[in-house]
mmCIF file of C-alpha atoms in Angstrom:
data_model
loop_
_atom_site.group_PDB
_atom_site.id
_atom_site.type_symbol
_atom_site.label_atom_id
_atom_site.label_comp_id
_atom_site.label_asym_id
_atom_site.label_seq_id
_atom_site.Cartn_x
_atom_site.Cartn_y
_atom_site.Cartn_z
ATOM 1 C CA UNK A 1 19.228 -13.511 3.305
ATOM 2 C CA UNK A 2 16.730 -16.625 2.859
ATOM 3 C CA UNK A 3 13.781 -16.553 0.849
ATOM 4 C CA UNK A 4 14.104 -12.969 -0.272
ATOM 5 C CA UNK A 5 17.580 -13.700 -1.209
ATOM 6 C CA UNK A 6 16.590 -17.037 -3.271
ATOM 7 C CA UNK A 7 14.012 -14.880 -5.171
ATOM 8 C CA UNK A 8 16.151 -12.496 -6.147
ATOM 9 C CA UNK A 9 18.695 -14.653 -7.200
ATOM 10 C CA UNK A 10 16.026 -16.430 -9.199
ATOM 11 C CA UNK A 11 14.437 -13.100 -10.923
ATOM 12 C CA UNK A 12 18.489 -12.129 -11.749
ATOM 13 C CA UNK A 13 18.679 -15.807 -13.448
ATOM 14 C CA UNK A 14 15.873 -14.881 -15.461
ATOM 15 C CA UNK A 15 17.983 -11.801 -16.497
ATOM 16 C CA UNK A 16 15.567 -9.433 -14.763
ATOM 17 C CA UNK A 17 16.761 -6.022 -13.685
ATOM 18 C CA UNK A 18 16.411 -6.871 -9.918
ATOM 19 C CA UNK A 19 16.165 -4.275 -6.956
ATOM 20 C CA UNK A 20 16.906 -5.736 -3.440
ATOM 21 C CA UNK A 21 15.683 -3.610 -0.775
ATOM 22 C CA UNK A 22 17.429 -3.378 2.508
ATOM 23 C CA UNK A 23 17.750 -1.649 5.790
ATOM 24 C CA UNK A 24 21.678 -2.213 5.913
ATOM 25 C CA UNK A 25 23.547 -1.161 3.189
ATOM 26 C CA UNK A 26 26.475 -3.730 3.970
ATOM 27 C CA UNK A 27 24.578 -6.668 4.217
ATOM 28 C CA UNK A 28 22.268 -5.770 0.906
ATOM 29 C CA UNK A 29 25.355 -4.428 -1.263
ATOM 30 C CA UNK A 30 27.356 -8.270 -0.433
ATOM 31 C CA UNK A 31 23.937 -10.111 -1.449
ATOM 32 C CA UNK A 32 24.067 -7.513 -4.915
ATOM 33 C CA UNK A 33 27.663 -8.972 -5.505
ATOM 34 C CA UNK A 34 26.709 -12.211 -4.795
ATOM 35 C CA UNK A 35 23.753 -12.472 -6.813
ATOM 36 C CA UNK A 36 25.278 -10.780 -9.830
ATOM 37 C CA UNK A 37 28.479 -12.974 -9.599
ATOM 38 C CA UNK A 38 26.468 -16.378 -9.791
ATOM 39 C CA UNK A 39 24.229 -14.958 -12.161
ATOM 40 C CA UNK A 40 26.121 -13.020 -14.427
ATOM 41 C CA UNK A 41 23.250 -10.177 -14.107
ATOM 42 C CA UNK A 42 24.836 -6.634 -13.970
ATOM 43 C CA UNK A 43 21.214 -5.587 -13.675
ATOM 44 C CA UNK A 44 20.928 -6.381 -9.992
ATOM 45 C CA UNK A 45 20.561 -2.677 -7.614
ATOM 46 C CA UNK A 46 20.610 -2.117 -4.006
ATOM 47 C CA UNK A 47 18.356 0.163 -2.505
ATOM 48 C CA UNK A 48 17.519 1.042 1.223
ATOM 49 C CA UNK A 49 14.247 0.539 2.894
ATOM 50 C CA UNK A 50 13.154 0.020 6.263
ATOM 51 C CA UNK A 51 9.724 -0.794 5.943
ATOM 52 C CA UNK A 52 9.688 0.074 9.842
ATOM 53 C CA UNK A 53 9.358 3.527 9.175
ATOM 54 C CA UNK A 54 6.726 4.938 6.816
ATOM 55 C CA UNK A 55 9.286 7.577 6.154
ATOM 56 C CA UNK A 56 11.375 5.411 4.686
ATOM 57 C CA UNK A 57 9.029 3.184 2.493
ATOM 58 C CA UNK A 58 7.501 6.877 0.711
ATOM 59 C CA UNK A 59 10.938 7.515 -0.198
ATOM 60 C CA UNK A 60 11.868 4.161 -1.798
ATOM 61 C CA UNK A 61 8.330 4.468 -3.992
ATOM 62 C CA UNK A 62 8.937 7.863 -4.877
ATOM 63 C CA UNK A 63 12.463 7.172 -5.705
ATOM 64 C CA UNK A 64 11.251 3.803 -7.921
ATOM 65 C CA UNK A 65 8.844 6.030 -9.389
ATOM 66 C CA UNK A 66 11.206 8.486 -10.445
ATOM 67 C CA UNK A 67 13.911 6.083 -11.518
ATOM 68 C CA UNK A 68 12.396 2.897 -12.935
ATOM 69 C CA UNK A 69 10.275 2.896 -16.266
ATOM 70 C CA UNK A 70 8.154 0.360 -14.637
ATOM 71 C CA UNK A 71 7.932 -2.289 -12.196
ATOM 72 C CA UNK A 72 6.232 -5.600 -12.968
ATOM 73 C CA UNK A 73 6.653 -7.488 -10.000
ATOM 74 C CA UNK A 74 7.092 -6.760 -5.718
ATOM 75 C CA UNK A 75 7.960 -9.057 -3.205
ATOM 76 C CA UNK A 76 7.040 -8.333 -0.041
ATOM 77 C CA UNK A 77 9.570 -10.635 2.230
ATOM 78 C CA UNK A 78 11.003 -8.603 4.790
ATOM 79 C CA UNK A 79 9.327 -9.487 8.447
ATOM 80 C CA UNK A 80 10.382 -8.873 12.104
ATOM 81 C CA UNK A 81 10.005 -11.361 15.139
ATOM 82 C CA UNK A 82 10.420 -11.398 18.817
ATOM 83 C CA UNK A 83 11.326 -7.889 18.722
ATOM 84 C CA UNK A 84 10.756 -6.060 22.655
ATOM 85 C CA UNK A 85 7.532 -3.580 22.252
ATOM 86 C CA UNK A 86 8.796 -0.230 20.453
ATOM 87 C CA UNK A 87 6.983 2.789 19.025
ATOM 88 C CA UNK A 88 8.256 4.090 16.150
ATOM 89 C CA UNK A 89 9.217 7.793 15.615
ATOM 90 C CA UNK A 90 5.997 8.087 13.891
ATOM 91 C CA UNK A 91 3.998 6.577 17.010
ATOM 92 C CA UNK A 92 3.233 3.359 15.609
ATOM 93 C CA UNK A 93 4.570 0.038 16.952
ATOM 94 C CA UNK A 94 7.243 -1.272 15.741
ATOM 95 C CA UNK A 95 6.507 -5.201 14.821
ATOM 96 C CA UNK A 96 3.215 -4.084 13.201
ATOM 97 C CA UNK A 97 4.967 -1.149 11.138
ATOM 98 C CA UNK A 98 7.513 -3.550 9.972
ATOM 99 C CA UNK A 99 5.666 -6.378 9.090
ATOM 100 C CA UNK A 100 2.000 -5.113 8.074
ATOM 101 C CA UNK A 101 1.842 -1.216 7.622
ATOM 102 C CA UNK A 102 5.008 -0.552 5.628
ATOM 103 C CA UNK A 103 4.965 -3.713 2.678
ATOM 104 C CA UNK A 104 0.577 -2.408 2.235
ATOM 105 C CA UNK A 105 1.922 1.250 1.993
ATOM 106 C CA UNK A 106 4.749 0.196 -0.220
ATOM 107 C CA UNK A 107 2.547 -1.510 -2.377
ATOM 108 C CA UNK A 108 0.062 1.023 -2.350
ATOM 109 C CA UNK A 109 2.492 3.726 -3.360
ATOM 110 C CA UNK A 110 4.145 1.376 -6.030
ATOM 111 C CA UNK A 111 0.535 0.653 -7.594
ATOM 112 C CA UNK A 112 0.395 4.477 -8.996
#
């Protein structure tokens, strides 16, 4: 949803083979139809992260490392707000995980 949403749709206009990355599978694969249904873009792919949990983000780069011959552009959109204090399974809290931690390790990872 939002901005991420408007730059996907954007790179899919451009005809770029577009991953959207999202922690609920229902609400990412209905913003995949979407996209590819204005666009006309059958390269448009859901996959799940939750860059809450670092578990999660080293399995999305190791699966776009495995899968994609290369990657020539990230956008890092996804952000939490307002969320009551939580540690994460991995001890780390929760609003920092999501918003900080997670996108640098996913970049990191996704660098090579």
């Amino acid at each position: 949803a939002g901005i991420g949403k408007c730059v996907a749709m954007d790179l899919a206009r451009r005809n770029a083979r577009t991953i959207l990355a999202c922690r609920s599978r229902e609400r990412g694969q209905a913003a995949v139809e979407e996209i590819r249904a204005a666009t006309g873009n059958p390269a448009v792919a859901l996959r799940l992260l939750d860059t809450g949990s670092l578990a999660s983000v080293r399995a999305f780069a190791a699966a776009v490392l495995r899968e994609e011959p290369r990657l020539d552009v990230l956008v890092n959109n996804a952000g939490v707000t307002g969320l009551p204090f939580a540690i994460t399974s991995e001890g780390l809290e929760q609003t920092f995980v999501t918003n900080y931690l997670g996108p640098f390790l996913l970049t990191n990872l996704l660098l090579g």
